[in-house]
């Protein structure tokens, strides 16, 4: 019996989703897609999306795909000229009924198609329901056939059901769509797609589960673990391990995909040309996907494989699963031309037709002439020590920044501190303090983003001219005054209140100024959007400046 307490515990574990109704979410999603794209239409009475210009497919093969919902943008997002003619959607993670598949086939056939090709992922429910519709359509005289996509490279010994259909299915949508648009007959497209599926492989990794709306998560992953080879519905993978770096994860995926002892492997050798698809399974950030893309390209190129095209984004998802998959398709020049053919499908990316491998991705920056000056290397060791002290404040500053900002103040300061350390190891320190500050301003400009980076750059650039001739206390006071004025609005109370003071007392009192910022109201930046009652910590920028000034004092004393 479901008690009130047990219901509460269950409901707390069911993930919140931005939906109106569990029962209507698929229908509302399809309506949203169609309303957003003028080239699409719904087939009344069915969860079927079709091209709105069916007259354009007369005399050509129509392509139909589909499956359970929850994998968006697959499959309706790939409907358009040069790709699918229609897609049939089931409930979330459930195969669509044969009646809807048959209705879609007959609509395309009666619209003037010369034949209808069904592109189906290798899952038992999909094969049964789409297969039943194919047989029923044939009894009505429809020229129809079906291609099964089974691109999963996870299992060394696939079950009797065979390899699962994954994101590689999208490749087939594109190649078959280009052939159909050219006017190729159904039999030829089927033969070529059956051959193409042999040259496609996919393998993914998950860091967190997904959940069907209104249900508990499909599986559990302990914190800090990931699972290799899951299916797109949360079906078990091949192994679990500790979460590793992007480098390690990508290397593991590609090694397993191409391992010849694995009966599901994709044979890949040096010199092969491939299209790479980096697919977000739902919850990874664009930043993570971009890192994975970079690593995957590098890993393949290290093997001598030529990466000719890269798709990076969400192509076949698993609701909100935190993970990604890599799909590879081996291509020759003809396949590449078909892949590059234009399409109006809303979910297809606007890809460059330039080869990825072999392309120089860097532009040479304009080199600034080296300034003629004496060089001073004796202070290098002390300067490095002070930079290390600044780096020790990283976590403290991040913690303070989390109360009012995005929690990266310490990390942002660490970027420039690390850049200065690298510069110290590869350059000679200018003997003139004015030139030194000018160099530091350039380093800040190149390596430190955020408001702090801009303010430090202004400060250092304005202070530098006052230290070219003298570097005594009075000169430093003038330099600090000029830097503060250049910033107009001081980054912290620490500089605004004390620039007229004698230099050493200015620095020694900086902690008091930094501490006083806990009582100030933010008028700009992210903290200005936070209610004042939540701002109870000193400003992290003020703490950073105080640490910098103390480091300067220690360096001068040395």
Coordinates of C-alpha atoms in Angstrom, one line a residue, residues 22 24 74 87 153 207-208 217 250 270 288 353 448 457 466 479 492 499 544:
X22 CA 3.1 13.6 -18.6
X24 CA 0.4 15.1 -23.4
X74 CA 15.6 12.6 -33.5
X87 CA 8.8 10.6 -38.8
X153 CA 30.0 -1.0 -30.7
X207 CA 27.8 10.2 -16.0
X208 CA 24.2 10.4 -14.8
X217 CA 15.5 7.5 -12.9
X250 CA 37.6 9.5 -25.4
X270 CA 45.6 4.7 -40.8
X288 CA 32.2 19.9 -22.3
X353 CA 32.8 21.5 -46.3
X448 CA 42.5 37.4 -17.6
X457 CA 44.8 46.2 -17.2
X466 CA 55.2 56.9 -13.2
X479 CA 51.6 55.4 -9.8
X492 CA 37.5 47.9 -4.2
X499 CA 45.8 56.4 -2.5
X544 CA 42.6 39.8 -4.2

